[in-house]
Amino acid sequence: MLVGEGNVSRHADPAAPPVDAKVQAAARVAIGGVVVAAAAWVAWEFMAALVWAAIIAIATWPLYNRLAAIGGKRSPVLAPLCFTLVLACFVIVPTMLVARQIAEGSGALLASLHTHGINGIAAPSWLSRLPYAGQCLDQWWRENLSDPNALVVSLRRVNLESLATWAGSLGGVMLRRFLELLTMLLALFIALRDGAWLAVRFRVLARDLIGMQGESLLITLVDAIRATANGTVAAALAKGGVFWLAFVITGVPHPLLFGATMALFSIIPFGAWIILIASAASLLVVNDAPVACAGLAIFGSAVLLIIDHFIQPVLIGGAARLPFLFVLIGIIGGMRSLGLLGLFIGPAIMAALLTIARKWIRAEDG
């Protein structure tokens, strides 16, 4: 016979001591920690996508609130859905444009390789004028690239099986990145839809666990992440504008495409340097303009060093109320440890450290 809840309470031992509230709280924390650790282990493959969704939601929350207020409270789903789709377009559309340009240029590349296989690649006129190694490089070029027979032999050395294996692994990586992108967009939609409720719950949780200092620490982390994201985007747009003008002046082919790609790749660690090298190489190979190539390389290197190491840390530190040294250590150290995610998480960690040093230690001293 099943014993009901009323029977359990009626036959309970009245002499049993009540469970201590601190023991119950410790048990809840322990069980919650185990569940959170298990959930993190299960979702570890998508953890980066979830963190990216949180960062984007935190960075764009003020803008989303303004736009959602304009649309009114017609539907709790329409505003976050539209905002998520717009943000997705900022990632997908530039990527598709770059892929389209690569696809259109692949035909010309194959035709050029076919022509070079027949006629060879002529040595550029500036190569022999290089100091010290110019004559040696010019001779090597003529023996290996200008001679059609030597070029065909070099092309035949390519391992087709290795290329096929590389292409298959590339397809798997692209599929995985696509799934991560979908996960990130879905998590971003949920974060925007329930952002106000999530903010209240996290603040209450921080206050219950650590007290008012925990809530202050949480606000500091959010402000640091938002300042880092805004500073990074502002620096990327500045790079795109400055380099677009430099590309136009120096005669880089497709300056608008290179400028947009520069702005997009500036968010990726060392991505701006890759675009700078590619644009300078196009001046050297396509336009046969070594002077313009050298000028663009020197000017571009100076611009990237100034923006990356001075302007961007100042933008982030001013908004997050962080000293310049803390911002610089957070950006560089975070990127070395966590990659692109470290660009946003590193300054937030340094801001948390500074908050603990300023408020927690001072409170204990008082």
Short mmCIF file of N, CA and C in Angstrom, two decimals, residues 28-140:
data_model
loop_
_atom_site.label_atom_id
_atom_site.label_comp_id
_atom_site.label_asym_id
_atom_site.label_seq_id
_atom_site.Cartn_x
_atom_site.Cartn_y
_atom_site.Cartn_z
N ARG A 28 22.55 22.53 -1.77
CA ARG A 28 22.02 23.10 -3.01
C ARG A 28 23.14 23.60 -3.92
N VAL A 29 24.14 24.27 -3.32
CA VAL A 29 25.26 24.78 -4.12
C VAL A 29 26.04 23.61 -4.73
N ALA A 30 26.26 22.55 -3.95
CA ALA A 30 27.01 21.41 -4.47
C ALA A 30 26.26 20.72 -5.61
N ILE A 31 24.97 20.48 -5.40
CA ILE A 31 24.17 19.84 -6.45
C ILE A 31 24.11 20.73 -7.69
N GLY A 32 23.91 22.03 -7.48
CA GLY A 32 23.87 22.94 -8.61
C GLY A 32 25.19 22.98 -9.36
N GLY A 33 26.32 22.94 -8.62
CA GLY A 33 27.62 22.92 -9.28
C GLY A 33 27.82 21.67 -10.11
N VAL A 34 27.39 20.52 -9.59
CA VAL A 34 27.53 19.26 -10.33
C VAL A 34 26.69 19.30 -11.60
N VAL A 35 25.45 19.81 -11.49
CA VAL A 35 24.57 19.87 -12.66
C VAL A 35 25.14 20.83 -13.71
N VAL A 36 25.63 21.98 -13.27
CA VAL A 36 26.21 22.94 -14.21
C VAL A 36 27.44 22.36 -14.89
N ALA A 37 28.29 21.67 -14.12
CA ALA A 37 29.48 21.05 -14.71
C ALA A 37 29.09 19.97 -15.72
N ALA A 38 28.07 19.18 -15.40
CA ALA A 38 27.63 18.14 -16.34
C ALA A 38 27.05 18.76 -17.61
N ALA A 39 26.26 19.84 -17.44
CA ALA A 39 25.70 20.50 -18.61
C ALA A 39 26.80 21.12 -19.48
N ALA A 40 27.82 21.71 -18.84
CA ALA A 40 28.94 22.27 -19.61
C ALA A 40 29.70 21.19 -20.35
N TRP A 41 29.84 20.01 -19.72
CA TRP A 41 30.52 18.90 -20.39
C TRP A 41 29.73 18.42 -21.60
N VAL A 42 28.40 18.33 -21.47
CA VAL A 42 27.57 17.88 -22.59
C VAL A 42 27.59 18.89 -23.73
N ALA A 43 27.52 20.18 -23.39
CA ALA A 43 27.42 21.23 -24.41
C ALA A 43 28.77 21.85 -24.75
N TRP A 44 29.87 21.15 -24.43
CA TRP A 44 31.19 21.76 -24.61
C TRP A 44 31.48 22.09 -26.07
N GLU A 45 31.01 21.27 -27.01
CA GLU A 45 31.27 21.51 -28.43
C GLU A 45 30.63 22.81 -28.90
N PHE A 46 29.55 23.22 -28.25
CA PHE A 46 28.85 24.44 -28.65
C PHE A 46 29.06 25.57 -27.64
N MET A 47 30.01 25.39 -26.72
CA MET A 47 30.21 26.40 -25.69
C MET A 47 30.67 27.73 -26.30
N ALA A 48 31.53 27.67 -27.32
CA ALA A 48 31.99 28.90 -27.96
C ALA A 48 30.84 29.65 -28.60
N ALA A 49 29.91 28.93 -29.24
CA ALA A 49 28.76 29.58 -29.86
C ALA A 49 27.87 30.23 -28.80
N LEU A 50 27.69 29.57 -27.66
CA LEU A 50 26.87 30.15 -26.60
C LEU A 50 27.53 31.39 -26.00
N VAL A 51 28.85 31.33 -25.83
CA VAL A 51 29.56 32.50 -25.29
C VAL A 51 29.48 33.66 -26.27
N TRP A 52 29.61 33.37 -27.58
CA TRP A 52 29.49 34.42 -28.58
C TRP A 52 28.09 35.05 -28.55
N ALA A 53 27.07 34.22 -28.39
CA ALA A 53 25.71 34.76 -28.31
C ALA A 53 25.56 35.67 -27.10
N ALA A 54 26.13 35.28 -25.97
CA ALA A 54 26.06 36.12 -24.77
C ALA A 54 26.79 37.44 -24.98
N ILE A 55 27.98 37.39 -25.61
CA ILE A 55 28.75 38.61 -25.84
C ILE A 55 27.99 39.56 -26.78
N ILE A 56 27.45 39.01 -27.86
CA ILE A 56 26.72 39.87 -28.82
C ILE A 56 25.46 40.44 -28.17
N ALA A 57 24.76 39.64 -27.38
CA ALA A 57 23.56 40.14 -26.71
C ALA A 57 23.90 41.26 -25.74
N ILE A 58 24.97 41.10 -24.98
CA ILE A 58 25.38 42.14 -24.03
C ILE A 58 25.80 43.41 -24.77
N ALA A 59 26.56 43.25 -25.86
CA ALA A 59 27.06 44.41 -26.59
C ALA A 59 25.95 45.19 -27.28
N THR A 60 24.95 44.48 -27.80
CA THR A 60 23.90 45.14 -28.59
C THR A 60 22.63 45.41 -27.79
N TRP A 61 22.62 45.10 -26.50
CA TRP A 61 21.39 45.24 -25.72
C TRP A 61 20.84 46.67 -25.70
N PRO A 62 21.66 47.71 -25.50
CA PRO A 62 21.08 49.08 -25.53
C PRO A 62 20.46 49.42 -26.88
N LEU A 63 21.13 49.06 -27.98
CA LEU A 63 20.56 49.33 -29.30
C LEU A 63 19.29 48.53 -29.52
N TYR A 64 19.27 47.28 -29.09
CA TYR A 64 18.06 46.46 -29.25
C TYR A 64 16.90 47.04 -28.46
N ASN A 65 17.16 47.53 -27.27
CA ASN A 65 16.08 48.13 -26.46
C ASN A 65 15.47 49.33 -27.16
N ARG A 66 16.32 50.18 -27.77
CA ARG A 66 15.80 51.36 -28.47
C ARG A 66 14.95 50.96 -29.67
N LEU A 67 15.43 50.01 -30.45
CA LEU A 67 14.68 49.59 -31.63
C LEU A 67 13.41 48.85 -31.24
N ALA A 68 13.46 48.04 -30.18
CA ALA A 68 12.26 47.34 -29.74
C ALA A 68 11.22 48.31 -29.20
N ALA A 69 11.66 49.40 -28.57
CA ALA A 69 10.71 50.40 -28.06
C ALA A 69 10.01 51.12 -29.21
N ILE A 70 10.72 51.31 -30.33
CA ILE A 70 10.08 51.96 -31.48
C ILE A 70 8.98 51.08 -32.04
N GLY A 71 9.23 49.77 -32.12
CA GLY A 71 8.23 48.86 -32.67
C GLY A 71 7.06 48.60 -31.75
N GLY A 72 7.18 48.92 -30.48
CA GLY A 72 6.09 48.67 -29.54
C GLY A 72 6.04 47.22 -29.11
N LYS A 73 5.03 46.89 -28.32
CA LYS A 73 4.88 45.53 -27.79
C LYS A 73 3.86 44.74 -28.60
N ARG A 74 4.10 44.69 -29.92
CA ARG A 74 3.17 43.95 -30.77
C ARG A 74 3.33 42.44 -30.58
N SER A 75 4.56 41.99 -30.47
CA SER A 75 4.81 40.56 -30.30
C SER A 75 6.11 40.39 -29.55
N PRO A 76 6.15 39.50 -28.55
CA PRO A 76 7.42 39.29 -27.82
C PRO A 76 8.46 38.55 -28.64
N VAL A 77 8.09 38.05 -29.80
CA VAL A 77 9.00 37.27 -30.64
C VAL A 77 9.49 38.07 -31.84
N LEU A 78 8.66 39.00 -32.35
CA LEU A 78 8.99 39.68 -33.59
C LEU A 78 10.26 40.53 -33.48
N ALA A 79 10.38 41.33 -32.43
CA ALA A 79 11.53 42.22 -32.28
C ALA A 79 12.84 41.45 -32.15
N PRO A 80 12.96 40.47 -31.24
CA PRO A 80 14.23 39.73 -31.18
C PRO A 80 14.53 38.93 -32.44
N LEU A 81 13.49 38.43 -33.12
CA LEU A 81 13.70 37.67 -34.35
C LEU A 81 14.26 38.57 -35.45
N CYS A 82 13.66 39.74 -35.63
CA CYS A 82 14.14 40.67 -36.66
C CYS A 82 15.56 41.15 -36.35
N PHE A 83 15.82 41.45 -35.09
CA PHE A 83 17.15 41.93 -34.71
C PHE A 83 18.20 40.84 -34.92
N THR A 84 17.85 39.60 -34.60
CA THR A 84 18.78 38.49 -34.82
C THR A 84 19.06 38.29 -36.29
N LEU A 85 18.04 38.38 -37.13
CA LEU A 85 18.23 38.22 -38.57
C LEU A 85 19.10 39.33 -39.14
N VAL A 86 18.91 40.56 -38.64
CA VAL A 86 19.74 41.68 -39.12
C VAL A 86 21.19 41.46 -38.73
N LEU A 87 21.44 41.04 -37.50
CA LEU A 87 22.81 40.76 -37.08
C LEU A 87 23.41 39.61 -37.88
N ALA A 88 22.59 38.60 -38.22
CA ALA A 88 23.09 37.50 -39.02
C ALA A 88 23.51 37.97 -40.41
N CYS A 89 22.77 38.95 -40.95
CA CYS A 89 23.12 39.47 -42.27
C CYS A 89 24.48 40.16 -42.25
N PHE A 90 24.83 40.79 -41.13
CA PHE A 90 26.13 41.44 -41.04
C PHE A 90 27.28 40.44 -41.09
N VAL A 91 27.00 39.18 -40.76
CA VAL A 91 28.03 38.14 -40.82
C VAL A 91 27.95 37.37 -42.13
N ILE A 92 26.73 37.00 -42.55
CA ILE A 92 26.56 36.12 -43.70
C ILE A 92 26.79 36.86 -45.01
N VAL A 93 26.23 38.07 -45.14
CA VAL A 93 26.32 38.78 -46.42
C VAL A 93 27.77 39.10 -46.80
N PRO A 94 28.60 39.70 -45.91
CA PRO A 94 30.00 39.92 -46.31
C PRO A 94 30.74 38.63 -46.64
N THR A 95 30.45 37.56 -45.89
CA THR A 95 31.09 36.28 -46.18
C THR A 95 30.70 35.77 -47.56
N MET A 96 29.43 35.90 -47.92
CA MET A 96 28.98 35.47 -49.24
C MET A 96 29.59 36.32 -50.35
N LEU A 97 29.74 37.63 -50.10
CA LEU A 97 30.34 38.50 -51.11
C LEU A 97 31.80 38.13 -51.35
N VAL A 98 32.53 37.87 -50.26
CA VAL A 98 33.92 37.46 -50.41
C VAL A 98 34.02 36.12 -51.13
N ALA A 99 33.13 35.16 -50.78
CA ALA A 99 33.13 33.86 -51.45
C ALA A 99 32.79 34.01 -52.94
N ARG A 100 31.88 34.93 -53.23
CA ARG A 100 31.52 35.16 -54.64
C ARG A 100 32.70 35.72 -55.43
N GLN A 101 33.41 36.66 -54.81
CA GLN A 101 34.59 37.22 -55.48
C GLN A 101 35.65 36.15 -55.70
N ILE A 102 35.81 35.26 -54.70
CA ILE A 102 36.79 34.18 -54.85
C ILE A 102 36.35 33.23 -55.96
N ALA A 103 35.04 32.91 -56.02
CA ALA A 103 34.55 32.01 -57.06
C ALA A 103 34.70 32.63 -58.44
N GLU A 104 34.42 33.93 -58.56
CA GLU A 104 34.57 34.58 -59.85
C GLU A 104 36.04 34.66 -60.26
N GLY A 105 36.91 34.84 -59.27
CA GLY A 105 38.33 34.92 -59.60
C GLY A 105 38.98 33.57 -59.83
N SER A 106 38.30 32.48 -59.41
CA SER A 106 38.91 31.17 -59.59
C SER A 106 39.01 30.80 -61.06
N GLY A 107 38.01 31.21 -61.87
CA GLY A 107 38.07 30.95 -63.31
C GLY A 107 39.25 31.64 -63.95
N ALA A 108 39.43 32.90 -63.60
CA ALA A 108 40.58 33.63 -64.13
C ALA A 108 41.89 33.03 -63.66
N LEU A 109 41.90 32.53 -62.40
CA LEU A 109 43.11 31.90 -61.87
C LEU A 109 43.45 30.63 -62.63
N LEU A 110 42.42 29.80 -62.91
CA LEU A 110 42.67 28.57 -63.66
C LEU A 110 43.15 28.87 -65.07
N ALA A 111 42.52 29.87 -65.71
CA ALA A 111 42.97 30.26 -67.05
C ALA A 111 44.40 30.78 -67.02
N SER A 112 44.72 31.54 -65.98
CA SER A 112 46.08 32.06 -65.85
C SER A 112 47.08 30.93 -65.64
N LEU A 113 46.70 29.94 -64.80
CA LEU A 113 47.60 28.80 -64.60
C LEU A 113 47.81 28.02 -65.90
N HIS A 114 46.73 27.89 -66.69
CA HIS A 114 46.85 27.19 -67.97
C HIS A 114 47.80 27.95 -68.91
N THR A 115 47.61 29.27 -68.95
CA THR A 115 48.48 30.09 -69.80
C THR A 115 49.93 30.02 -69.33
N HIS A 116 50.11 30.09 -67.99
CA HIS A 116 51.47 30.03 -67.46
C HIS A 116 52.09 28.65 -67.70
N GLY A 117 51.23 27.62 -67.69
CA GLY A 117 51.77 26.29 -67.97
C GLY A 117 52.28 26.17 -69.39
N ILE A 118 51.72 26.97 -70.30
CA ILE A 118 52.15 26.94 -71.69
C ILE A 118 53.33 27.89 -71.92
N ASN A 119 53.21 29.10 -71.41
CA ASN A 119 54.19 30.14 -71.70
C ASN A 119 55.16 30.41 -70.55
N GLY A 120 54.83 29.94 -69.32
CA GLY A 120 55.66 30.28 -68.18
C GLY A 120 55.28 31.64 -67.61
N ILE A 121 55.77 31.91 -66.41
CA ILE A 121 55.50 33.18 -65.73
C ILE A 121 56.71 34.08 -65.89
N ALA A 122 56.49 35.21 -66.54
CA ALA A 122 57.60 36.13 -66.78
C ALA A 122 58.05 36.77 -65.48
N ALA A 123 59.34 36.93 -65.32
CA ALA A 123 59.88 37.55 -64.11
C ALA A 123 59.55 39.04 -64.10
N PRO A 124 59.07 39.58 -62.98
CA PRO A 124 58.79 41.01 -62.93
C PRO A 124 60.06 41.83 -63.10
N SER A 125 59.88 43.03 -63.66
CA SER A 125 61.04 43.86 -64.00
C SER A 125 61.79 44.34 -62.76
N TRP A 126 61.09 44.48 -61.63
CA TRP A 126 61.73 45.02 -60.44
C TRP A 126 62.55 43.99 -59.68
N LEU A 127 62.36 42.70 -60.01
CA LEU A 127 62.99 41.66 -59.19
C LEU A 127 64.52 41.74 -59.27
N SER A 128 65.06 41.95 -60.47
CA SER A 128 66.52 41.99 -60.62
C SER A 128 67.13 43.23 -59.99
N ARG A 129 66.30 44.25 -59.71
CA ARG A 129 66.83 45.49 -59.14
C ARG A 129 66.86 45.48 -57.62
N LEU A 130 66.40 44.40 -57.03
CA LEU A 130 66.45 44.31 -55.57
C LEU A 130 67.90 44.26 -55.09
N PRO A 131 68.20 44.92 -53.98
CA PRO A 131 69.59 44.91 -53.50
C PRO A 131 69.99 43.53 -52.98
N TYR A 132 71.25 43.22 -53.11
CA TYR A 132 71.87 42.02 -52.60
C TYR A 132 71.39 40.76 -53.33
N ALA A 133 70.12 40.35 -53.12
CA ALA A 133 69.68 39.05 -53.65
C ALA A 133 68.88 39.17 -54.94
N GLY A 134 68.84 40.35 -55.57
CA GLY A 134 68.02 40.54 -56.75
C GLY A 134 68.41 39.65 -57.91
N GLN A 135 69.70 39.55 -58.20
CA GLN A 135 70.15 38.75 -59.34
C GLN A 135 69.88 37.26 -59.11
N CYS A 136 70.13 36.81 -57.90
CA CYS A 136 69.88 35.39 -57.59
C CYS A 136 68.40 35.05 -57.69
N LEU A 137 67.54 35.92 -57.15
CA LEU A 137 66.10 35.67 -57.24
C LEU A 137 65.62 35.71 -58.68
N ASP A 138 66.15 36.63 -59.47
CA ASP A 138 65.76 36.71 -60.87
C ASP A 138 66.18 35.45 -61.63
N GLN A 139 67.37 34.95 -61.35
CA GLN A 139 67.83 33.74 -62.02
C GLN A 139 66.98 32.53 -61.61
N TRP A 140 66.67 32.43 -60.29
CA TRP A 140 65.82 31.31 -59.84
C TRP A 140 64.45 31.37 -60.49
#
